[in-house]
Short mmCIF file of C-alpha atoms in Angstrom, two decimals:
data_model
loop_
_atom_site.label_atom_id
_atom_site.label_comp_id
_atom_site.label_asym_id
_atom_site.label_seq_id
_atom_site.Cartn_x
_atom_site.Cartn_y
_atom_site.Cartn_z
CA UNK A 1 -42.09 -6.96 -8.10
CA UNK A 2 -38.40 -8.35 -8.11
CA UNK A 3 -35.82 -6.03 -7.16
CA UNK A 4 -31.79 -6.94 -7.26
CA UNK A 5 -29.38 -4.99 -5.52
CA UNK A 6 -26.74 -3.44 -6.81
CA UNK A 7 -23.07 -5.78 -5.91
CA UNK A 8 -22.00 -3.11 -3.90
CA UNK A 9 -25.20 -3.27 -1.30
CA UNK A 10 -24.07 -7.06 -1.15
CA UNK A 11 -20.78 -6.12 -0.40
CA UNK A 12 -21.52 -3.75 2.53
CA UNK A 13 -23.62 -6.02 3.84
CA UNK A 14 -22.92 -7.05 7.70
CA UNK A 15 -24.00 -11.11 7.44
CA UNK A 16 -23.94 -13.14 11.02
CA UNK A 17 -22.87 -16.09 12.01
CA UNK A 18 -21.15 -19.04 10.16
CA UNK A 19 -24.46 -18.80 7.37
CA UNK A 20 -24.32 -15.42 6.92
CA UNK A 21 -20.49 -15.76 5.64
CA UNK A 22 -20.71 -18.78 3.80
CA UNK A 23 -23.52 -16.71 1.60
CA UNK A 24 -21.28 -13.41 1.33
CA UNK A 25 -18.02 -15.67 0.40
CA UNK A 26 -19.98 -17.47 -2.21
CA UNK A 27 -21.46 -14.27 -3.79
CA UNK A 28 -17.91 -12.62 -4.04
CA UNK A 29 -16.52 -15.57 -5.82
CA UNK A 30 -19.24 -15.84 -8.21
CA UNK A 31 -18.99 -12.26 -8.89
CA UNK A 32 -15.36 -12.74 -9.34
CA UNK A 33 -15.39 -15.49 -11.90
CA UNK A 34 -18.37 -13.52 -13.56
CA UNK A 35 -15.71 -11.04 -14.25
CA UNK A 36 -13.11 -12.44 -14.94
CA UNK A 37 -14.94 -14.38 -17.99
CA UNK A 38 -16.75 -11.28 -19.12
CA UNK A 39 -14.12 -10.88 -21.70
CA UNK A 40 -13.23 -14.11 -23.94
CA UNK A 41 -9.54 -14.11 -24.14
CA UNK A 42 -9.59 -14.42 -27.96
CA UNK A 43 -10.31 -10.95 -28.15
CA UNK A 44 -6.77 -9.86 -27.26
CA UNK A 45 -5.49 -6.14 -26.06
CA UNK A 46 -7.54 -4.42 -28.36
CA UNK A 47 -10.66 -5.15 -26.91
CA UNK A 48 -9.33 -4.20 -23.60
CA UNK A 49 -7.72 -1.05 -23.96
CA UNK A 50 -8.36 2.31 -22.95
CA UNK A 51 -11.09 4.37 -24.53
CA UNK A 52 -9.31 8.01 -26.20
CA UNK A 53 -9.93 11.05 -24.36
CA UNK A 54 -10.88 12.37 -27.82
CA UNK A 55 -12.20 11.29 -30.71
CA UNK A 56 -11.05 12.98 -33.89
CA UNK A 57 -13.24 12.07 -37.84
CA UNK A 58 -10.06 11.75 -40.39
CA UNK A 59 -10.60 13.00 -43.75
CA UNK A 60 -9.85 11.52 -47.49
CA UNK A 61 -6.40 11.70 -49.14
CA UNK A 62 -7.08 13.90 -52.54
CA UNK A 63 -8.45 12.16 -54.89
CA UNK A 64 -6.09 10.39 -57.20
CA UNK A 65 -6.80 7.96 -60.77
CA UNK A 66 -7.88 4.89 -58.72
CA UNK A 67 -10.48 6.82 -56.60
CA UNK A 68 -13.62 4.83 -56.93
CA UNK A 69 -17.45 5.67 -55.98
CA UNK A 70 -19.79 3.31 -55.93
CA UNK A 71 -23.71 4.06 -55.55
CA UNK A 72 -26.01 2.04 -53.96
CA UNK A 73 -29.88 2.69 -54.94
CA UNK A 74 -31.35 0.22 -52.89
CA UNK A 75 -33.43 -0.82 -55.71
CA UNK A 76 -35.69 1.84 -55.66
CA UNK A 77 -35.25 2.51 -52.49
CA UNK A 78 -36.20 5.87 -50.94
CA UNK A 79 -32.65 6.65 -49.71
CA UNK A 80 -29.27 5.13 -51.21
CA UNK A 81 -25.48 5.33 -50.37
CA UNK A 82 -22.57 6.34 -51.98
CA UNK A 83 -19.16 4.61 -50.85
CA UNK A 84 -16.37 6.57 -51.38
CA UNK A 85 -13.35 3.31 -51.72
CA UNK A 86 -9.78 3.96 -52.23
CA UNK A 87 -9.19 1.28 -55.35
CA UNK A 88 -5.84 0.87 -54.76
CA UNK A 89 -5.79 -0.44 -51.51
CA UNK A 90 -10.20 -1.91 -51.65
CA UNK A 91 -10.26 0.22 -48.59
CA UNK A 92 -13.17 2.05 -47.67
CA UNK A 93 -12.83 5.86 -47.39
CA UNK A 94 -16.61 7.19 -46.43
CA UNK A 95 -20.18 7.06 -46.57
CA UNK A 96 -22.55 10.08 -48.37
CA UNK A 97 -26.38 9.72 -47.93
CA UNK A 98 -28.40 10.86 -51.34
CA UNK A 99 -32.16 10.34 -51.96
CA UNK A 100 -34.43 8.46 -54.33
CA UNK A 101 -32.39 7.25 -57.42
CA UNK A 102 -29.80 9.95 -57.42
CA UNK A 103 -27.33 11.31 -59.90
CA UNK A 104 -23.60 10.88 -59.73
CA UNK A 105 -21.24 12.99 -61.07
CA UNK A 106 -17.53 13.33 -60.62
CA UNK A 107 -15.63 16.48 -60.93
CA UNK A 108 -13.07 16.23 -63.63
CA UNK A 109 -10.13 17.35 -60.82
CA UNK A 110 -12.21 14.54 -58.33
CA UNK A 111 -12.42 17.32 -56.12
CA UNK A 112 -16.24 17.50 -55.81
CA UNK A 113 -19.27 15.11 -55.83
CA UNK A 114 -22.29 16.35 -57.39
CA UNK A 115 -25.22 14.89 -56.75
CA UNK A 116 -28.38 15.33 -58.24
CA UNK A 117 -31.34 14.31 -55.57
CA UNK A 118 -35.07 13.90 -54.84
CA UNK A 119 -36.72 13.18 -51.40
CA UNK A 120 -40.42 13.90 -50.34
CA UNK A 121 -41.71 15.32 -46.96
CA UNK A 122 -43.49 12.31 -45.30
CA UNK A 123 -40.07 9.86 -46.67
CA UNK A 124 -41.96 8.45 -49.80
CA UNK A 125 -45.26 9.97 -49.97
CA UNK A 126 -45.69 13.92 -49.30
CA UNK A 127 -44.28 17.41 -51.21
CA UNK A 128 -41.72 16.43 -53.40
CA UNK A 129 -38.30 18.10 -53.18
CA UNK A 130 -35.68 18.14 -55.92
CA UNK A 131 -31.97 19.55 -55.10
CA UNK A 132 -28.53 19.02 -55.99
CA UNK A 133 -25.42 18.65 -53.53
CA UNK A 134 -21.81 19.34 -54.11
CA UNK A 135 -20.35 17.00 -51.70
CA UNK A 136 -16.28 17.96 -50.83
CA UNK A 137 -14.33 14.28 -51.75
CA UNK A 138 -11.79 14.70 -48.72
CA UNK A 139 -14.18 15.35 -45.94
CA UNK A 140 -17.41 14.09 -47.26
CA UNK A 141 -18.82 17.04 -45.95
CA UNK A 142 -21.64 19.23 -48.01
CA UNK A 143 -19.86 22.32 -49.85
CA UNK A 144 -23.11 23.71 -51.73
CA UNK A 145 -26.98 22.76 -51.44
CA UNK A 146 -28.96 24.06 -54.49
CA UNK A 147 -32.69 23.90 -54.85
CA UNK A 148 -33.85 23.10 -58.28
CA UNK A 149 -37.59 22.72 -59.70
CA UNK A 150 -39.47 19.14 -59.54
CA UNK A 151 -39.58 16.99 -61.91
CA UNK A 152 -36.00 15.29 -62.63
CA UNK A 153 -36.28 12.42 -64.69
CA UNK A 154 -36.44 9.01 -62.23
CA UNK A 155 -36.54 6.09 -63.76
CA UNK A 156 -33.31 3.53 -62.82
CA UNK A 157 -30.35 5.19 -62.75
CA UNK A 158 -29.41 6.30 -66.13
CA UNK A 159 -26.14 7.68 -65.77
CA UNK A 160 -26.14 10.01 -68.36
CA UNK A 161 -29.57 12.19 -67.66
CA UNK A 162 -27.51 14.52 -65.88
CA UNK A 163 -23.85 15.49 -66.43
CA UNK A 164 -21.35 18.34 -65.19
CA UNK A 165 -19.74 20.71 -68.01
CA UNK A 166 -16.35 19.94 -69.50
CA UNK A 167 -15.39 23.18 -67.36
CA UNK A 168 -17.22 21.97 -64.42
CA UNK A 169 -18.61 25.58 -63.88
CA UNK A 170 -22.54 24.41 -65.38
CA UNK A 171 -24.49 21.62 -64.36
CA UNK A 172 -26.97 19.84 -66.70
CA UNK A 173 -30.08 17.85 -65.57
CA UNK A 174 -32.82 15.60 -67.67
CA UNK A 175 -36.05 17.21 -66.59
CA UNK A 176 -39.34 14.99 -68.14
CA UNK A 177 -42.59 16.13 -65.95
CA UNK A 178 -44.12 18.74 -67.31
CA UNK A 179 -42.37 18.61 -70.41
CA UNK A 180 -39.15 17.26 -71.75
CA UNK A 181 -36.38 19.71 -70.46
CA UNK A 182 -32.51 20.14 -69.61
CA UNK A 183 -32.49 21.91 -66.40
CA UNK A 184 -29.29 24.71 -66.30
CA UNK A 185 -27.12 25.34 -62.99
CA UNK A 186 -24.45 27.32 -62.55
CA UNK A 187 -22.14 26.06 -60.01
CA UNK A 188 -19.91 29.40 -59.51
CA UNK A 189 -23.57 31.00 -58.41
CA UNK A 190 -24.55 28.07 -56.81
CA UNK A 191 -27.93 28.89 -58.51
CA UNK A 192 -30.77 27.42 -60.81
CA UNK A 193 -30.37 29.03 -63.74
CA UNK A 194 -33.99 27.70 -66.42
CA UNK A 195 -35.07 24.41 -67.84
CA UNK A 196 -34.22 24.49 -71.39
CA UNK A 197 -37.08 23.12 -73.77
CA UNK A 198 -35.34 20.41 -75.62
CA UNK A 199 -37.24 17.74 -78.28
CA UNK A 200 -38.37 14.08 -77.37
CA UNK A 201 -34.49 13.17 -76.42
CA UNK A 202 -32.70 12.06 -73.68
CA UNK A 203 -29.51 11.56 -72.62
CA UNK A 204 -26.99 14.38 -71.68
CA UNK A 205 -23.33 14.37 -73.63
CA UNK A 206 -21.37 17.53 -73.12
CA UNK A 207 -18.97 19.20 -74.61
CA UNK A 208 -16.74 22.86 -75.02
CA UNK A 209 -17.78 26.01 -75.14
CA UNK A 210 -21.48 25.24 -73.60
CA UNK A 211 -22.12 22.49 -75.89
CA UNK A 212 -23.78 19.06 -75.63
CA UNK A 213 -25.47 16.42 -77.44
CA UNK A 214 -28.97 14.40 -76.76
CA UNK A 215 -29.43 11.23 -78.34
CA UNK A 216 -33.35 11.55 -80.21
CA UNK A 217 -36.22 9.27 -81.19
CA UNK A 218 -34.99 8.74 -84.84
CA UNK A 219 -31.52 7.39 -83.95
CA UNK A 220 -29.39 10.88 -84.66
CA UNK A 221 -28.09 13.21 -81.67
CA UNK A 222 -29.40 16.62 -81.24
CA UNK A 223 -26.38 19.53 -80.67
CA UNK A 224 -27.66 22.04 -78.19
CA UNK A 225 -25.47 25.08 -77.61
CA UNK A 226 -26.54 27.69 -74.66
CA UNK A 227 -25.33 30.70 -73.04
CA UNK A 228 -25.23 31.62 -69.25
CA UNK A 229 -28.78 32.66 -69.47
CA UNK A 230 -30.00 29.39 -70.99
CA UNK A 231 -31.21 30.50 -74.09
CA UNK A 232 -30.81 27.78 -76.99
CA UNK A 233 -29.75 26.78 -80.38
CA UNK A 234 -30.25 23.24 -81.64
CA UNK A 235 -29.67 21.69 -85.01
CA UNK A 236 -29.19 17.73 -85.33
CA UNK A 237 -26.70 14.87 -86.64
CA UNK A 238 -27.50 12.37 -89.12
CA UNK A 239 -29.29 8.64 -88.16
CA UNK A 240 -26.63 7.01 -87.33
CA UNK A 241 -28.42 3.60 -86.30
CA UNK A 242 -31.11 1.74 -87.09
CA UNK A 243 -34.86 1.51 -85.34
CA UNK A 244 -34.06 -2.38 -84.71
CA UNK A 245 -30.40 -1.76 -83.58
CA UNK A 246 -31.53 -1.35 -79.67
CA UNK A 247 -28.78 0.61 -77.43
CA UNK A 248 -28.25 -0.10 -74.10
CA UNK A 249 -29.40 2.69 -71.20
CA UNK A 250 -25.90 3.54 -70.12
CA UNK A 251 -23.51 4.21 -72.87
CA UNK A 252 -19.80 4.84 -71.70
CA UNK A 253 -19.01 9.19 -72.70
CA UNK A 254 -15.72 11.11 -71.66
CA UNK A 255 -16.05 14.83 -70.59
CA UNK A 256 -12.63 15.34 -71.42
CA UNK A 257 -11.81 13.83 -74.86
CA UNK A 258 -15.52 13.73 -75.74
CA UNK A 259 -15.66 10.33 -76.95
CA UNK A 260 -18.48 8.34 -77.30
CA UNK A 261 -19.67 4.31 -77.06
CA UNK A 262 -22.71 3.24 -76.97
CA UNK A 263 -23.51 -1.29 -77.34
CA UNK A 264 -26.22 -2.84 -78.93
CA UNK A 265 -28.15 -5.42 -77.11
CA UNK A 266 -26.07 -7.91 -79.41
CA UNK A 267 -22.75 -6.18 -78.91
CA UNK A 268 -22.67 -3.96 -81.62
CA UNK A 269 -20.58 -0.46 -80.77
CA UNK A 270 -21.65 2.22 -82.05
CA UNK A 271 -19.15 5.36 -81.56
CA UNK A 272 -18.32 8.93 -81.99
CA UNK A 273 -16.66 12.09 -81.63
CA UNK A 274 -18.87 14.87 -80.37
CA UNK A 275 -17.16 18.42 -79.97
CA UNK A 276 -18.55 22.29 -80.47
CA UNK A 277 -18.25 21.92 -84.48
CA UNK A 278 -20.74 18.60 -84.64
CA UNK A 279 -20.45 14.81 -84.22
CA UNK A 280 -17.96 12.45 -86.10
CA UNK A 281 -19.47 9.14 -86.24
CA UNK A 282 -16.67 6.47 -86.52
CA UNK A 283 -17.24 2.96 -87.69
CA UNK A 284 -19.01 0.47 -85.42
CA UNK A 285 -17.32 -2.17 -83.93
CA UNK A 286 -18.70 -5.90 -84.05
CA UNK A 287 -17.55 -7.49 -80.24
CA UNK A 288 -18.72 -10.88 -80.97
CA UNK A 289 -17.60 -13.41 -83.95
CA UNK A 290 -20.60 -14.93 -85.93
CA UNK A 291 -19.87 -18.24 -83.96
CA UNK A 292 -20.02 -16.43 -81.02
CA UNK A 293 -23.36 -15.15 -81.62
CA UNK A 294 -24.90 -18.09 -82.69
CA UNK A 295 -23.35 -19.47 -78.90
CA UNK A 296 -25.67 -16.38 -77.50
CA UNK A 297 -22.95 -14.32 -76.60
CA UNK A 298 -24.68 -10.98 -75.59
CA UNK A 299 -23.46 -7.92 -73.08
CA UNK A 300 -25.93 -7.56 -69.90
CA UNK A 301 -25.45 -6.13 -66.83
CA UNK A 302 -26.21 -2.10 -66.09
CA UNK A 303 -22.64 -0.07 -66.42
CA UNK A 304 -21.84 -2.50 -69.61
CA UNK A 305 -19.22 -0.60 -71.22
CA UNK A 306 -15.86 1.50 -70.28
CA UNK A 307 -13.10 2.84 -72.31
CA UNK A 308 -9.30 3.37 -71.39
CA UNK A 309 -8.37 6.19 -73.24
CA UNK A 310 -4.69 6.24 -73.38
CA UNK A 311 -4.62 2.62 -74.50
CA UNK A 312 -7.71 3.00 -76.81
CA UNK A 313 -9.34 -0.12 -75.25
CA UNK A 314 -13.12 -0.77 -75.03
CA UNK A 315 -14.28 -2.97 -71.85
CA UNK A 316 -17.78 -4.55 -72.74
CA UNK A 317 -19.24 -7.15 -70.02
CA UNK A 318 -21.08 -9.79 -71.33
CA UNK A 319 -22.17 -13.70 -71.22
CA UNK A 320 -23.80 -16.42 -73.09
CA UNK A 321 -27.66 -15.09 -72.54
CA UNK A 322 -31.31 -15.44 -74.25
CA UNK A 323 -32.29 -12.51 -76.18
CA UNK A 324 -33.93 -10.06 -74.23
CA UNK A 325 -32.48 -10.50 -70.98
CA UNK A 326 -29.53 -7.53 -71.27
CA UNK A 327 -30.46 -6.06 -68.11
CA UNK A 328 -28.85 -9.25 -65.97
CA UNK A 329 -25.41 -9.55 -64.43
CA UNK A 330 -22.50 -11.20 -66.47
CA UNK A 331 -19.23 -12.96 -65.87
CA UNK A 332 -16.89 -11.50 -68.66
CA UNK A 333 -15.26 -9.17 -70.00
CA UNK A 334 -14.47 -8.64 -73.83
CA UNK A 335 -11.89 -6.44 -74.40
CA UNK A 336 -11.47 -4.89 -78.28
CA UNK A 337 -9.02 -1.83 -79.54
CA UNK A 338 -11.80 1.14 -80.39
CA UNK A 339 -10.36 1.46 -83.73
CA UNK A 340 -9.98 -2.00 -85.29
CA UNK A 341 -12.30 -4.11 -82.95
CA UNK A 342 -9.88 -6.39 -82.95
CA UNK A 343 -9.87 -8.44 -79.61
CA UNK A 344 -7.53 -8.26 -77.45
CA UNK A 345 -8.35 -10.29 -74.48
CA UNK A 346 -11.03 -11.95 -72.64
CA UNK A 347 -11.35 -11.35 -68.45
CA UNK A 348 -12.92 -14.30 -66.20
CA UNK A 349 -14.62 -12.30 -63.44
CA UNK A 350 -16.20 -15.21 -61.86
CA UNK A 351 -18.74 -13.09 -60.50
CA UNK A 352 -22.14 -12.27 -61.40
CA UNK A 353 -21.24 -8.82 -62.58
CA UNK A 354 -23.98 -5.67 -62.96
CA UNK A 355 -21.15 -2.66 -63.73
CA UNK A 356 -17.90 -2.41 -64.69
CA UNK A 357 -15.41 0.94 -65.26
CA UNK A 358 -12.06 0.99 -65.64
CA UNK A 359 -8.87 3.85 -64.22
CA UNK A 360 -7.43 5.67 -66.64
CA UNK A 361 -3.80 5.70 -65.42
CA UNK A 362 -0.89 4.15 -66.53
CA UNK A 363 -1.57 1.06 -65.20
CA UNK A 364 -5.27 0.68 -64.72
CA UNK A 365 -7.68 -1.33 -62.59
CA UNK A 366 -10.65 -2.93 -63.66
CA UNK A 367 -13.86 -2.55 -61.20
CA UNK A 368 -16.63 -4.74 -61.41
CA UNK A 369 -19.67 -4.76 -58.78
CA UNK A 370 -21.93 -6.91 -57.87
CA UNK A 371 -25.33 -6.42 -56.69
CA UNK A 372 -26.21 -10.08 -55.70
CA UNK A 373 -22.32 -10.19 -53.20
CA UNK A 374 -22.04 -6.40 -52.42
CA UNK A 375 -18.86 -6.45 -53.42
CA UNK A 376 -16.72 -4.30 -55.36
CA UNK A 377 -14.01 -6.76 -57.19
CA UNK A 378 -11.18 -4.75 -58.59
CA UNK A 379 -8.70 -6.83 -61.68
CA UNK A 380 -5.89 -5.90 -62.96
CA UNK A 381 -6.79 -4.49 -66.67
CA UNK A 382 -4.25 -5.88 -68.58
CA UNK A 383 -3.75 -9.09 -66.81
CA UNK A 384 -7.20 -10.13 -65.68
CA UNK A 385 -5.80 -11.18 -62.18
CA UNK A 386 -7.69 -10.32 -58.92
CA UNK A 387 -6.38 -7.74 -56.85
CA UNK A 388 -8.49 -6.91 -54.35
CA UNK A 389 -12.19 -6.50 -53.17
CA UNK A 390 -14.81 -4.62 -50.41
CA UNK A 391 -17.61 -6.70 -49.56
CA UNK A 392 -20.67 -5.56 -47.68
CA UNK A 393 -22.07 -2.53 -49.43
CA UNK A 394 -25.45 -2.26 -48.74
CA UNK A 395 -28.34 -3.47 -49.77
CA UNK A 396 -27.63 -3.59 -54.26
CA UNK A 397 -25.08 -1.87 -54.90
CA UNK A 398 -25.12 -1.14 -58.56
CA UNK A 399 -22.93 1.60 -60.35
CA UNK A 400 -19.95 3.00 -60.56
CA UNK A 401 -18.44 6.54 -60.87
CA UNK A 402 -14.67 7.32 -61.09
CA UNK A 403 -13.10 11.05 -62.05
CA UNK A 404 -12.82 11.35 -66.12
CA UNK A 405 -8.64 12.75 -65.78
#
């Protein structure tokens, strides 16, 4: 065996004769230069200073309209990563681990995470074990940890199998295995409340007073209505589309106006007004021009349509595609006033683009991410110009979540 002493055996060493020095000069000036170039000179003072005595872990500023969270699955993945991202400034804020195909919810005063979560005891084989988290927005840090019963519906992420009351004080959650179910939790408690039995419907749209609305089977909604204990009342909508007018999985919903829009896969909107008293369906919207159509003009991508409220604008992202392929990034964005449909603009994103949402302050940003970069882009909403961007999270990131104010 080899052995190399250490520089300072070399150095204590008592050579002899004219040999002996020659040797011990030589191995102090190689150790010299060795140091000397250990650090390239490109790397400036930073590299070189002083470690801190102490180390200190900052927290978030409160959450404002251009707070951003964007979740990375991992493609079915058995963990995934939200990245909490200050839009204003494309600046990242902080990192929250979640489990297999998780829930995000935003509280409406962007106070609180909620996250709906499964994981298993051997990673991805084992007991399964479904839960919730309320994770605290400033300092990332875990403010409630509620066990809930198996069986939460997993399958993509639909972002609308589980939602947070208008009030914030009830959480709601798609159950599917045994039996379709809306699991109850109340969030004061911090408790599991009962799995409502609810029809063959899915999709959860809430609204006052312990309201909220499923979409069913024969194109109406379904109103549910329950009280603190989770007992039910139910009593439906009319059809309002067709069995050939196919919606895309993630429609765009506000908590706090309760409004509604849900695209075709050819870019028909369908949308409505859902409070305590019933639904008002309003009169679809037609993105595309029959030219445009026959070009194959079609929305794809996963988060495919937002809504700014105050300037009653619907974002729908979309590209020339074959039929059938609605579930693959696009470059554009059409933008159309809710009530007419009459366009307003079109946005070049120049970037394969899987989800878009949009801030609902005075003047908004437009976020678009990309799976295939890992980049969140963020555009100016009214303007279409490029304002900023974070590259590098993860491994697909896909969705995005920002507070409903």
């Amino acid at each position: 065996m080899t052995t190399f002493d250490h520089p300072s055996m070399i150095r204590q060493a008592k050579p002899t004769g004219l040999a002996g020095g020659l040797v011990l000069a030589a191995l102090m000036l190689s150790s010299s230069l060795a140091m000397a170039d250990a650090t390239p000179n490109q790397l400036g003072s930073e590299i070189t200073a002083k470690l801190q005595d102490e180390t200190s872990i900052s927290i978030a500023p409160p959450s404002d309209a251009k707070r951003v969270y964007v979740l990375d699955p991992g493609n079915f993945h058995m963990t995934s990563t939200i990245y909490s991202v200050d839009g204003k400034s494309s600046k990242l804020l902080g990192m929250t681990d979640a489990g297999k195909l998780p829930n995000v919810m935003v509280a409406s005063d962007g106070k609180f995470l909620a996250i709906a979560n499964t994981m298993y005891s051997r990673v991805a084989r084992g007991k399964r074990d479904d839960y919730l988290e309320l994770i605290d927005t400033r300092t990332h840090e875990p403010i409630a940890d509620i066990d809930i019963p198996e069986g939460r519906f997993l399958t993509g992420v639909f972002e609308r199998t589980a939602g947070l009351s208008v009030d914030d004080k009830h959480l709601l959650f798609q159950q599917f295995s045994p039996s379709p179910g809306v699991g109850l939790v109340d969030l004061e408690k911090k408790a599991f409340v009962k799995i409502m039995n609810v029809p063959d419907c899915y999709h959860i749209f809430p609204t006052a007073n312990q309201n909220f609305f499923m979409h069913c089977r024969d194109g109406s909604l379904m109103q549910f209505t329950y009280d603190n204990k989770g007992a039910t009342k139910q009593k439906p909508t009319k059809v309002f589309h067709t069995e050939k007018e196919y919606l895309l999985n993630n429609p765009y919903y506000s908590n706090s106006n309760n409004h509604l829009a849900w695209p075709t896969y050819e870019g028909k909107i369908f949308q409505a007004k859902l409070s305590e008293t019933g639904a008002e369906f309003l009169k679809p919207i037609e993105v595309f021009t029959d030219k445009e159509k026959a070009d194959k003009w079609r929305p794809g991508g996963w988060q495919t349509i937002t809504y700014h409220k105050a300037r009653n604008e619907l974002y729908l992202l979309a590209d020339q595609r074959e039929k059938w392929t609605h579930k693959l990034p696009s470059r554009y964005v059409f933008v159309v006033d809710a009530t007419s449909g009459k366009r307003l603009r079109r946005i070049e994103l120049k970037h394969e683009i899987n989800s878009i949402a949009v801030s609902q302050d005075e003047k908004p940003y437009l976020y678009a991410v990309s799976e295939e970069a890992k980049t969140l882009f963020t555009f100016d909403a009214v303007s279409g110009k490029a304002v900023g961007s974070l590259d590098e999270l993860g491994r697909a990131p896909s969705m995005i979540f920002i507070a409903d104010k």
